[in-house]
Short mmCIF file of C-alpha atoms in Angstrom, two decimals:
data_model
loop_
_atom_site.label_atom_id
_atom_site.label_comp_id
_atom_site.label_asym_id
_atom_site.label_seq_id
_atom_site.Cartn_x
_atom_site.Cartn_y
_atom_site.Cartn_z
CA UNK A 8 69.32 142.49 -102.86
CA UNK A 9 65.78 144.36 -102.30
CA UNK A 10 64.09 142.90 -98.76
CA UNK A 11 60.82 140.88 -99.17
CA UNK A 12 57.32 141.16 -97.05
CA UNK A 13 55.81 138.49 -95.78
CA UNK A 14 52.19 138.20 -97.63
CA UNK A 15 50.68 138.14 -93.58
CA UNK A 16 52.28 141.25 -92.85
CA UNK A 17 51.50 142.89 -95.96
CA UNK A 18 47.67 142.46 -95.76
CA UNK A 19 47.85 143.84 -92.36
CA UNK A 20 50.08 147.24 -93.24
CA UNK A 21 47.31 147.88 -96.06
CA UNK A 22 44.39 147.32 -93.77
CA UNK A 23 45.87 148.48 -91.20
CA UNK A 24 46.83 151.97 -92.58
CA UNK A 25 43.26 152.00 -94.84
CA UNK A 26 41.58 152.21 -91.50
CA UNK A 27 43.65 154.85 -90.02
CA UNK A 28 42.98 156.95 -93.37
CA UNK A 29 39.12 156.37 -93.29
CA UNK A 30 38.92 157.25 -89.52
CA UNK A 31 41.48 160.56 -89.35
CA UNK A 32 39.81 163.27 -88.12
CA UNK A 33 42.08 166.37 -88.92
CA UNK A 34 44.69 166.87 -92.32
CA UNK A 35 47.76 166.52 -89.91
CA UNK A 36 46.78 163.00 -89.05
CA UNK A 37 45.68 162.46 -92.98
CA UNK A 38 49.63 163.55 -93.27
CA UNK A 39 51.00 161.33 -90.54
CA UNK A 40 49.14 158.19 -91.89
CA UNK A 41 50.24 159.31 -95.88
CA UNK A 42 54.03 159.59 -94.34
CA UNK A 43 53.79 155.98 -92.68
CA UNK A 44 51.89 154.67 -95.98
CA UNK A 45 54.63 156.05 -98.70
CA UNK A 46 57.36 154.54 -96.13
CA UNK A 47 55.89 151.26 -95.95
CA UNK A 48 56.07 150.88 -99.68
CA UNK A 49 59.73 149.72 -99.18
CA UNK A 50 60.14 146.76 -97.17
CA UNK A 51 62.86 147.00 -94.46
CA UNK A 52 64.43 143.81 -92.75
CA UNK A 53 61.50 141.60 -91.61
CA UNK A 54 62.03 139.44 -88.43
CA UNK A 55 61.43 135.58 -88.95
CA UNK A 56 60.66 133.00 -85.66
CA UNK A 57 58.37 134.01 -82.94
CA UNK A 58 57.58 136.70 -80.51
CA UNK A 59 57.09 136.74 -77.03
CA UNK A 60 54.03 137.15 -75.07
CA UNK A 61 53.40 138.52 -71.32
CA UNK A 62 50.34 137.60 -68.81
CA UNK A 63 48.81 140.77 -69.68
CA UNK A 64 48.11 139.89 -73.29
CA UNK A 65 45.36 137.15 -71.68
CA UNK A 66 43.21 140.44 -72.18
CA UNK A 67 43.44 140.52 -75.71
CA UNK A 68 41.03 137.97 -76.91
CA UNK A 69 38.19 139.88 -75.12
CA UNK A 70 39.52 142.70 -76.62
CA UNK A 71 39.76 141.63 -79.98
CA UNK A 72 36.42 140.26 -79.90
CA UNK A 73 34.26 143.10 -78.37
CA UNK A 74 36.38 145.22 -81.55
CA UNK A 75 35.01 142.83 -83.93
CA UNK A 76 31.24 143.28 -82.87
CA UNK A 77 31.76 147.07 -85.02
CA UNK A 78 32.41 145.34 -88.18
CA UNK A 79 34.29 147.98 -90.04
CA UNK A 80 37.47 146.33 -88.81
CA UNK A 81 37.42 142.99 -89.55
CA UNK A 82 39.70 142.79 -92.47
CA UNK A 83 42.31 144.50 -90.33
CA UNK A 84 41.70 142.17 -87.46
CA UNK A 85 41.81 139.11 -89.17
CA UNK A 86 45.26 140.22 -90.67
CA UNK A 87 45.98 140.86 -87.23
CA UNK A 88 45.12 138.04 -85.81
CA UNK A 89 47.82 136.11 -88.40
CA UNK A 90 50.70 137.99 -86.96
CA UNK A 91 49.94 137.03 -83.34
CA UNK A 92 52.68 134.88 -83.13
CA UNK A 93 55.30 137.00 -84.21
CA UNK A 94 54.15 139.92 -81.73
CA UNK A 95 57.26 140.76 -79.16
CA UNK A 96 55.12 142.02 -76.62
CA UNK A 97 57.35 144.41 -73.74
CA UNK A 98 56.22 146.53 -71.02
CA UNK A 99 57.01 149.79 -70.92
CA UNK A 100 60.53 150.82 -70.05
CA UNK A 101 60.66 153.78 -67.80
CA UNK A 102 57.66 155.95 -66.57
CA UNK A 103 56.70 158.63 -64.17
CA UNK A 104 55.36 156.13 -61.25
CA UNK A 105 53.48 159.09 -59.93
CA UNK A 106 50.73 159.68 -63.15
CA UNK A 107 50.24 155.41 -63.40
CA UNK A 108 48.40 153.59 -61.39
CA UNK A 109 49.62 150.99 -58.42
CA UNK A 110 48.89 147.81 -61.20
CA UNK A 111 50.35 149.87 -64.41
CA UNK A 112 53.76 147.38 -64.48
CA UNK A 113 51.96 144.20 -64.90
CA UNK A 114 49.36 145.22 -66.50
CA UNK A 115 49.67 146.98 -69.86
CA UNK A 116 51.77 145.94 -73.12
CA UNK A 117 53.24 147.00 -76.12
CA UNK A 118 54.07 145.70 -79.36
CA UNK A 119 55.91 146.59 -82.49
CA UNK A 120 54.78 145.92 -85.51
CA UNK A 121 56.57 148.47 -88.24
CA UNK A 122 59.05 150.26 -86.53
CA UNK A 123 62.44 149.84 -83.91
CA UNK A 124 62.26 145.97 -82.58
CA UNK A 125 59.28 144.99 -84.38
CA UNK A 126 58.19 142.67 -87.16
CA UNK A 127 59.73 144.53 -89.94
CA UNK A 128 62.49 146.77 -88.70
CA UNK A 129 61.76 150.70 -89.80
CA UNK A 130 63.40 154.12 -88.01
CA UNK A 131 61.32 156.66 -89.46
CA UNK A 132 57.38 154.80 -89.80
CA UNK A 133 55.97 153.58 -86.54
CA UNK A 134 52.83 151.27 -86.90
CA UNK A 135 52.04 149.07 -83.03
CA UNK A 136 49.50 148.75 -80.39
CA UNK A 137 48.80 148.77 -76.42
CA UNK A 138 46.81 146.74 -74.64
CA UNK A 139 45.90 147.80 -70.77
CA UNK A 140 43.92 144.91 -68.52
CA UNK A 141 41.17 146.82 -66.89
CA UNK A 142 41.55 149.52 -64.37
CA UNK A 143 44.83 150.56 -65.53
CA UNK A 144 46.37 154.25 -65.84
CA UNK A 145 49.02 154.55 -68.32
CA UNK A 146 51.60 157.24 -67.26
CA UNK A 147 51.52 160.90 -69.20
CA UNK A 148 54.28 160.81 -71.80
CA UNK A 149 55.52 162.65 -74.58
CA UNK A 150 57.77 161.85 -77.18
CA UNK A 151 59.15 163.59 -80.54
CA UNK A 152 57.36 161.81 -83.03
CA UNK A 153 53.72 162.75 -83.78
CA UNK A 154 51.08 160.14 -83.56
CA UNK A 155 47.63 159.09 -84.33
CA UNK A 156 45.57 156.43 -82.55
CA UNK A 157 43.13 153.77 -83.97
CA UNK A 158 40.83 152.93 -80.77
CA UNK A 159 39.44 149.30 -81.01
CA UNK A 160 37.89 149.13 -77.66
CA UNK A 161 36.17 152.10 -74.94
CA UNK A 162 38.70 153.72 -73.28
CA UNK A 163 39.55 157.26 -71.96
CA UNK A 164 42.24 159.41 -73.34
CA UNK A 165 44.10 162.79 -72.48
CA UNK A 166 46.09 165.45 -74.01
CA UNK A 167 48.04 168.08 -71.91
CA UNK A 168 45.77 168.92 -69.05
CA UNK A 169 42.71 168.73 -70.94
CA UNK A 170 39.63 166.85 -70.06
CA UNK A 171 39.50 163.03 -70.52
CA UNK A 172 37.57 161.77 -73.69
CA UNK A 173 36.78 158.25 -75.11
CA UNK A 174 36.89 158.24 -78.85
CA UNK A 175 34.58 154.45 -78.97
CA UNK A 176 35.45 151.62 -81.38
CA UNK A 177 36.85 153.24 -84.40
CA UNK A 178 37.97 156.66 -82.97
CA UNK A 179 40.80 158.10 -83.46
CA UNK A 180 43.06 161.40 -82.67
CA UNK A 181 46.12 163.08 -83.38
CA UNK A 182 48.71 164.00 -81.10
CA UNK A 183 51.05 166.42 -81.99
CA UNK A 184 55.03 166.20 -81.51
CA UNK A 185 56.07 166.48 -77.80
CA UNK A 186 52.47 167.26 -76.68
CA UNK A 187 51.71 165.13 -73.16
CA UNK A 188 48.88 162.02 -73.24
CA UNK A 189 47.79 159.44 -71.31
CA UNK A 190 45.18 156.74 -71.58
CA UNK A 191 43.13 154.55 -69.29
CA UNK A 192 40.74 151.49 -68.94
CA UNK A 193 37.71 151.33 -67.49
CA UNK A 194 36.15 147.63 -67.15
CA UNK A 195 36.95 146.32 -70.15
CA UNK A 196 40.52 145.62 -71.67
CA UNK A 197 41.83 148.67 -73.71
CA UNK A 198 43.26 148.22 -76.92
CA UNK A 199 44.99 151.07 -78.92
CA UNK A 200 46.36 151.01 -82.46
CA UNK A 201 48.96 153.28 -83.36
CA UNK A 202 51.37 154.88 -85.69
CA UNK A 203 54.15 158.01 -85.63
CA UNK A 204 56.26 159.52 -87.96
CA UNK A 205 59.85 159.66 -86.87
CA UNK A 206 61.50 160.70 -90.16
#
């Protein structure tokens, strides 16, 4: 028997990966976000009942709010906003304690949207998002799959050992497979969209 999408989620995956497309700024993230898209088409095993929040995630109706003074996102927001409920947000697991900062435990999230543990279970297309409470250093990491980011709130960003950069309300950036990042908040919540290709 063929799985079924829920019409909430559905609106979200095609806002959700319209934005990425309009805002990729290079043909391997155009790639990445084509990958996740042609995935997506079949619908995997879609969790029902609700999600689990954390005290962090207090910091996401600011967030969400100072996204939707920009405009362009809307649409994808208000999908958003739908699958609140179902949201499993988790910490991170491990991390190198010495590249976060002292508040970095309680203060960031993560949730799964398309992907391992999320709404819809998928292995190979990734779509989620972080949220960091202000002042908080998320560690440098790496992992296999490539990425690209959808920024909805100021923010600082790093690749390797390069110099930090804040791609605004709307930015977004590629990171290759394996290459090192980390991001940061300033005095505002941070909230990061993104999705990887693991296939």
């Amino acid at each position: 028997m063929s799985a079924h999408r829920s019409v909430e989620l559905q609106e979200f995956l095609d806002a959700a990966l319209a934005a990425f497309a309009a805002n990729a700024t290079s043909a391997a993230a155009r790639t990445t976000i084509d990958r996740i898209r042609t995935r997506s088409m079949t619908p995997g095993h879609e969790r029902t009942g609700g999600g689990h929040t954390l005290p962090v995630c207090a910091h996401l109706e600011p967030a969400l709010i100072a996204a939707g003074q920009d405009g362009r996102f809307n649409t994808m927001l208000d999908a958003f906003r739908k699958l609140l409920p179902r949201l499993d947000w988790r910490p991170r697991p491990r991390w190198d304690a010495a590249t976060a900062s002292g508040n970095f435990p309680h203060g960031h999230a993560n949730a799964m949207i398309l992907g391992p543990g999320g709404i819809e279970e998928e292995q190979d297309a990734w779509l989620g998002l972080s949220l960091l409470a202000p002042q908080v250093r998320y560690p440098d990491h790496n992992h296999p799959p490539e990425e690209v980011y959808l920024v909805m709130s100021d923010g600082h960003f790093r690749q390797e050992n390069g110099a930090w950069f804040t791609p605004g309300i709307g930015g977004s950036f590629y990171n290759s497979p394996g290459i090192l990042h980390a991001m940061r908040s300033g005095e505002a919540p941070l909230l990061a969209f993104w999705g990887l290709w693991n296939g």
